[in-house]
Structures are given as structure tokens and as C-alpha cells.
Short mmCIF file of C-alpha atoms in Angstrom, two decimals:
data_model
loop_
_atom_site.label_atom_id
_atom_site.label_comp_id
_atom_site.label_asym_id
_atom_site.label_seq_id
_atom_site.Cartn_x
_atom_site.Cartn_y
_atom_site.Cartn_z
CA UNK A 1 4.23 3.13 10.47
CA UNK A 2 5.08 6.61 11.46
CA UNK A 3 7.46 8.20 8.93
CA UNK A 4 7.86 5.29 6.57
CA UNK A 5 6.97 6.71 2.49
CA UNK A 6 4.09 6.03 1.44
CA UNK A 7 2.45 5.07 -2.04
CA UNK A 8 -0.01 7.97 -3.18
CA UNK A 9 -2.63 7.05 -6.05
CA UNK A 10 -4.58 10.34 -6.95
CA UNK A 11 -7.36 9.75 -9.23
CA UNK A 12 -9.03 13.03 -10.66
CA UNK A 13 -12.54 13.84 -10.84
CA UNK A 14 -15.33 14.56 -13.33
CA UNK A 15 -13.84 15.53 -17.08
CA UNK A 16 -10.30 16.07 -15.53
CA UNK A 17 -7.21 14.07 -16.07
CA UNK A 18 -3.76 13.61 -13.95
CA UNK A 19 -2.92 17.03 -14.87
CA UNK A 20 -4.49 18.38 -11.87
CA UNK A 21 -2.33 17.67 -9.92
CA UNK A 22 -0.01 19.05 -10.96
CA UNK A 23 0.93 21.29 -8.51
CA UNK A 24 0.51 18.25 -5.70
CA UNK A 25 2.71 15.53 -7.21
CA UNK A 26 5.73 17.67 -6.72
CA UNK A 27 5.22 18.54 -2.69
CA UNK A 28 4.35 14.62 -2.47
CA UNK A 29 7.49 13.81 -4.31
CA UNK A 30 9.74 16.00 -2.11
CA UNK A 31 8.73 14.28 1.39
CA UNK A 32 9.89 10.89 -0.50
CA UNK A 33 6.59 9.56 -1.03
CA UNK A 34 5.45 7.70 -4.50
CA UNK A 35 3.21 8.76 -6.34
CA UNK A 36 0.87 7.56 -9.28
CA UNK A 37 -2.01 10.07 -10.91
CA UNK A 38 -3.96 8.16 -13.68
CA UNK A 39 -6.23 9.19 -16.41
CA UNK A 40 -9.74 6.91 -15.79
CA UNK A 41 -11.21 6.03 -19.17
CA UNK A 42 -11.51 9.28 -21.84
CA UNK A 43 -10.47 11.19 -19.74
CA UNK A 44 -6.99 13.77 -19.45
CA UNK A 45 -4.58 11.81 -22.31
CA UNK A 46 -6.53 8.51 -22.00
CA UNK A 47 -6.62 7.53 -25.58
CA UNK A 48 -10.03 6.19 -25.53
CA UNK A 49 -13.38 8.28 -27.07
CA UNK A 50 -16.42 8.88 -24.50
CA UNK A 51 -18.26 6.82 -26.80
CA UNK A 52 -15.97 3.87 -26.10
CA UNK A 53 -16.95 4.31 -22.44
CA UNK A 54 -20.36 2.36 -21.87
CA UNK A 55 -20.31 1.71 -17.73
CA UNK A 56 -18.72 3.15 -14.77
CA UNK A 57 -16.52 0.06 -15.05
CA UNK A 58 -15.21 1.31 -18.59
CA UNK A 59 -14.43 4.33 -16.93
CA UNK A 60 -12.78 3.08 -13.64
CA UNK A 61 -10.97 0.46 -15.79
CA UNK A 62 -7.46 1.77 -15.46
CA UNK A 63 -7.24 2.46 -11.83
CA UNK A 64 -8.22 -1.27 -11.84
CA UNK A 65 -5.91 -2.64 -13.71
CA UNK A 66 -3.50 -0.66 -11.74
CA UNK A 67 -4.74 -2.21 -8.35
CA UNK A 68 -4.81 -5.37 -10.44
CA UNK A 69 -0.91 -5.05 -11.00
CA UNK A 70 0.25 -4.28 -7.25
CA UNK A 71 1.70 -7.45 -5.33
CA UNK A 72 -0.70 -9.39 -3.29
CA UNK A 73 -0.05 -9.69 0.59
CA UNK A 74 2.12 -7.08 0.86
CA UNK A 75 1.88 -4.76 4.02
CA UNK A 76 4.50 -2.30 3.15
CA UNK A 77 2.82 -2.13 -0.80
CA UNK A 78 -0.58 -0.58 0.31
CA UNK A 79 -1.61 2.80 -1.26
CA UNK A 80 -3.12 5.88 0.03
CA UNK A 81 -5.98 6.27 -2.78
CA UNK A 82 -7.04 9.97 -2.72
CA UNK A 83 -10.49 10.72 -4.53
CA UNK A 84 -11.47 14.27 -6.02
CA UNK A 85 -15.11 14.62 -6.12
CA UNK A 86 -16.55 11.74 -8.67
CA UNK A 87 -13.16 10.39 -8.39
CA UNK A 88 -14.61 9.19 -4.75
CA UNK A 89 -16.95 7.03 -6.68
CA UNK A 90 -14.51 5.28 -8.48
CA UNK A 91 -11.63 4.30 -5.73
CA UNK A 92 -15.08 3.62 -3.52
CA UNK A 93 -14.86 0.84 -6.78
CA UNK A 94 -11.33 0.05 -6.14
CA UNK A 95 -11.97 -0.49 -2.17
CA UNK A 96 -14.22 -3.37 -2.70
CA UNK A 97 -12.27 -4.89 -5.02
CA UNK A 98 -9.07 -4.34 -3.36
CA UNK A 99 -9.79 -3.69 0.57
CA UNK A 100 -6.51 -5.56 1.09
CA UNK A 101 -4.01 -3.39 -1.15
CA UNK A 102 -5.58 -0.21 0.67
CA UNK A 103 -4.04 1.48 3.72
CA UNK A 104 -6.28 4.51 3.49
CA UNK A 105 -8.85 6.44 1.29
CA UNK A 106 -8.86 10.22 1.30
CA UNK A 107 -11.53 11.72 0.00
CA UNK A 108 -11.38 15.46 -1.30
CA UNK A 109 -14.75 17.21 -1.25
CA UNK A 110 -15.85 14.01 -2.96
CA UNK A 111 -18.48 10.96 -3.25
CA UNK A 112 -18.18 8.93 -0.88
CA UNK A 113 -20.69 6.31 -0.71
CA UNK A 114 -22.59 4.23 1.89
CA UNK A 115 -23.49 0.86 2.42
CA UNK A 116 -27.42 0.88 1.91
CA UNK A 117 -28.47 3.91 -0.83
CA UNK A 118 -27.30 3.77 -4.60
CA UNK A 119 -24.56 5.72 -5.46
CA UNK A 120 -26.36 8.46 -7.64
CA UNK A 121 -28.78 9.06 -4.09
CA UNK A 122 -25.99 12.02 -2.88
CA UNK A 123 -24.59 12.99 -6.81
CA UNK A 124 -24.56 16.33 -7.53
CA UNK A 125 -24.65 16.95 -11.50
CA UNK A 126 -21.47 19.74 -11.37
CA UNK A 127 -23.42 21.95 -14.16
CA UNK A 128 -20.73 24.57 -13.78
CA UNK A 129 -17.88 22.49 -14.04
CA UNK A 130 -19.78 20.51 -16.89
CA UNK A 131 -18.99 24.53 -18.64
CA UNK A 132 -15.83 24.18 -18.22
CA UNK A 133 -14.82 20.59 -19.22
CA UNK A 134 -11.37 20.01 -20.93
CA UNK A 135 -12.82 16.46 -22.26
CA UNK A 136 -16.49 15.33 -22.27
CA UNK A 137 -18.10 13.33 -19.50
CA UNK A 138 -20.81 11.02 -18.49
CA UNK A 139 -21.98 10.59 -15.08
CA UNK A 140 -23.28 7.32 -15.60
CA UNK A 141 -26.64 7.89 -14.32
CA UNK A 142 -27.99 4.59 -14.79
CA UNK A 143 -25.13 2.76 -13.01
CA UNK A 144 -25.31 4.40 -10.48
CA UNK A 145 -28.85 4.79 -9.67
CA UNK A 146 -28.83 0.58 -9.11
CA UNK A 147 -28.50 -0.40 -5.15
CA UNK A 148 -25.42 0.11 -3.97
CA UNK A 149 -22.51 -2.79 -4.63
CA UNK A 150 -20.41 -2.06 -1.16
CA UNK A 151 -19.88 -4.70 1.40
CA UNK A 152 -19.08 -3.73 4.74
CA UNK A 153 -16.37 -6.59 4.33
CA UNK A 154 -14.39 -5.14 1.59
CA UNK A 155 -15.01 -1.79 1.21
CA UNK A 156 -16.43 -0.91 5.03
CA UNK A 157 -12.73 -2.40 6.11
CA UNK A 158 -11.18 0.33 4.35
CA UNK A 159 -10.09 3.39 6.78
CA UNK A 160 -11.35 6.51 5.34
CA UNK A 161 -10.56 10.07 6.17
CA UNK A 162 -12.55 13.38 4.15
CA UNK A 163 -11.48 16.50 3.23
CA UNK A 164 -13.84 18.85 3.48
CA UNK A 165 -12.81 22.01 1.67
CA UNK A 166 -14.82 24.73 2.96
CA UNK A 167 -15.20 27.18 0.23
CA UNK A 168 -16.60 25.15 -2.61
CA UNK A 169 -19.54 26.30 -4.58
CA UNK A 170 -20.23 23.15 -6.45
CA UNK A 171 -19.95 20.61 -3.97
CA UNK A 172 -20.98 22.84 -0.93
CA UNK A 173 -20.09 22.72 2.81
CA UNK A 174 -23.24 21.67 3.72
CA UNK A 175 -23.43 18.79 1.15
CA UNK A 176 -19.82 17.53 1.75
CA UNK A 177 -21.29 17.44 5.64
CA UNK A 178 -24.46 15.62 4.28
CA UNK A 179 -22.26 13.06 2.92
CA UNK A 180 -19.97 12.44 6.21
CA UNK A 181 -23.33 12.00 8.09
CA UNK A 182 -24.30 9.42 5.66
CA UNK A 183 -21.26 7.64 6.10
CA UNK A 184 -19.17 8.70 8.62
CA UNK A 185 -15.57 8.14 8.22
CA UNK A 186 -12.43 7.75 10.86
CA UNK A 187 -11.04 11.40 10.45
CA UNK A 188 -12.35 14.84 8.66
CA UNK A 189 -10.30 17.51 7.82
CA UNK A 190 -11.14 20.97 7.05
CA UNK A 191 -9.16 23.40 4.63
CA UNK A 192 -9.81 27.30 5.02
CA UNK A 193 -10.07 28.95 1.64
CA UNK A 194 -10.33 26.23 -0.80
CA UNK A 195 -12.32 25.81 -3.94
CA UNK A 196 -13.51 22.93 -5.24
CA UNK A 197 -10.10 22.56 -6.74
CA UNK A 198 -8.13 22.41 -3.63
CA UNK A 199 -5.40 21.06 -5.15
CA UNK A 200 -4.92 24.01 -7.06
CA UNK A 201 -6.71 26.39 -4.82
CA UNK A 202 -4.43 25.38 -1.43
CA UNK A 203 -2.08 22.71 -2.84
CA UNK A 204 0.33 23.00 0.07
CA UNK A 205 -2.43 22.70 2.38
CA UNK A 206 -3.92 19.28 1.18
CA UNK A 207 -0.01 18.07 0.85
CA UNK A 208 -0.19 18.87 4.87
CA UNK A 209 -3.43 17.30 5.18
CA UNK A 210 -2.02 14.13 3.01
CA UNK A 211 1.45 14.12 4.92
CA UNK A 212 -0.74 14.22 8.00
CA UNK A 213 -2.47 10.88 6.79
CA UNK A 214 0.15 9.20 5.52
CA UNK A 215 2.08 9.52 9.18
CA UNK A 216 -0.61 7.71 10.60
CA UNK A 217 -0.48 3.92 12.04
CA UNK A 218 -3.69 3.19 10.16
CA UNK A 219 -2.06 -1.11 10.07
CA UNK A 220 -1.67 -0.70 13.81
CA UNK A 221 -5.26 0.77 14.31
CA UNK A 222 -6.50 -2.49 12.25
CA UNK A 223 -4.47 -4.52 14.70
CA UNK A 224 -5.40 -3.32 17.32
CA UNK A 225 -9.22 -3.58 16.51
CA UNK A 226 -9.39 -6.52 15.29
CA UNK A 227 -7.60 -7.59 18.92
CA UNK A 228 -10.53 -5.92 20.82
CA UNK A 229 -13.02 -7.52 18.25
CA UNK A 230 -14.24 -3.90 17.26
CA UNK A 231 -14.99 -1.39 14.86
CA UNK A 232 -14.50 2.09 13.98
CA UNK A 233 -17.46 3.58 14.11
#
């Protein structure tokens, strides 16, 4: 409901680590909200070597396990998972999985999948970014050039909102609009001004956009549609 904290679990994107958000987990923090940033496997302090990371599962593992650990059939326990580009692949992962433990997935200038094409159909291979990785990365080409995993049951039942930042040169405008068409989701957002890394470009800008989110009744909107017998879209 309106006002009530929520749970934030930020999950970084290609050959970054929790440490971007650095600058986020702080604003989050100081409205009351939780937050959790994880490293996904080799990646930020994740002890484990890219060659220890075979699959997109490897990779995903520990935001799984972390789903894995929250208490079943709990209402008030759902998290807000917010994917940064690749990232959007990998809580797309925990949606399935977990459609029940999910209030909302944010999406920030990031992958978002659809039901029918495989994954790797809208991946961009970030060649500058690749320049500039902290850690080494794979993008898993083969997984996810296989038809695409996601049920409209489990991860279609998942309200999803993007953020489209609007100055990116990696992941551009156009693209990021390329991938809402695919799959549209229940809200877009735009931020002025921001990079690829919004949440170092215009941190207190996507903490609006998040607070924004997070004061919506998305457990009343599922109520209230399932009532009418309805969908989103």
C-alpha cells in the first residue's frame, strides 16, 4: 500500500558489481526502505572466477538463492527487483521462478524480455562498456540464443515498469523504445540527462522514479484485475 517501506533488490548489470550503487542505496535507505544489492556470479566481490561461470544460471545463481531464502506467502515480504541493463535478463530469471515473492520489476535502460523471441533476439553486445570492465564478462550467447523460457503465468504476472534513460549511447533511446514495443510494460518512465549509468549519472532522479514505484498499490491493481477477470495489457 501507499507509503508502507518497501524491500529494494538492485542487481547490477554487465561486468559491474553492487558497488554501483552506491550512490542509490543511501537515498533508498533514508525514505526507510530496505535494501539488498548483490554481486551475480564473478562479478563485483563475488569470489568466484569467470571460468567457474558455465550458464546464465551460474551467473544468476545468487540472486536465486536470495529469492530462494525470502518467506513464502508473504504479502508484506515482496521485493521491488530493479534490473540495470543485462541485469534485466537475470531478475526476468528470478520472475519466473518467483512471480509470487515479486511486487514489481523496474527495469533501468535494460533487457527486458518477451514471451515468444529468445533472449539474445534484442541483446546489444555493450563493446564500449566491454573497454571499460572492472571484472571480465560473458554474455552467454548460447543461452540465450535458445527460445525463450517465460510463461505468461509466472513471469507475464509480474507488474513491470521501464526506465528509459534518455541519453544513453550504448543502449540507445530508440532501442530501449524497441524493447517496450516488444513487450510493453504497465508504466515507462523517462529521465532527462542520464547515461547509461543513471544511477550515477542522475541518482536522485531514479530514487524519485523508484520512490514513485514503490508508492504504488501494485497488490491492489492485482486484486482488482483478477476481480474483473483481466489483464494489463
Amino acid at each position: 500500500m501507499e507509503g508502507e517501506k518497501k524491500h529494494f533488490v538492485l542487481v547490477h548489470g554487465a561486468a559491474h558489481g553492487a558497488w554501483c550503487w552506491y550512490k542509490l542505496i543511501p537515498l533508498l535507505k533514508s525514505s526507510g526502505h530496505r535494501v539488498t544489492a548483490l554481486d551475480l556470479g564473478a562479478s563485483g566481490a563475488d569470489p568466484n572466477r569467470l571460468d567457474e561461470i558455465v550458464t546464465i544460471s551460474d551467473y544468476a545463481r545468487p540472486l536465486m538463492e536470495f529469492m530462494a531464502s525470502l518467506p513464502e506467502d508473504d504479502d508484506d515480504g515482496k521485493v521491488i527487483l530493479v534490473g540495470h541493463s543485462f541485469g534485466g535478463y537475470v531478475i526476468s530469471m528470478a520472475m519466473e521462478r518467483f512471480p509470487e515473492k515479486v511486487l514489481v520489476a523496474v527495469f533501468v535502460t535494460a533487457e527486458m524480455p518477451n514471451l515468444v523471441e529468445p533472449p539474445a533476439t534484442l541483446m546489444i553486445e555493450d563493446l564500449e562498456l566491454a573497454k571499460l570492465m572492472i571484472r571480465p564478462f560473458k554474455f552467454f550467447l548460447g543461452d540465450m540464443s535458445k527460445e525463450s523460457l517465460l510463461s505468461e503465468a509466472q513471469y507475464g504476472s509480474v507488474k513491470r515498469v521501464y526506465i528509459v534513460c534518455k541519453d544513453d549511447v550504448l543502449t540507445k533511446q530508440e532501442f530501449q523504445e524497441r524493447i517496450i514495443k516488444s513487450y510493453p510494460p504497465d508504466e515507462v518512465k523517462y529521465i532527462e540527462g542520464a547515461d547509461h549509468m543513471a544511477m550515477l549519472s542522475k541518482p536522485k532522479v531514479l530514487y524519485q522514479c523508484l520512490l514513485e514505484v514503490a508508492d504504488e498499490d501494485w497488490q491492489s491493481c492485482d486484486a482488482q484485475l483478477q476481480k474483473e477477470g483481466g489483464s494489463a495489457e
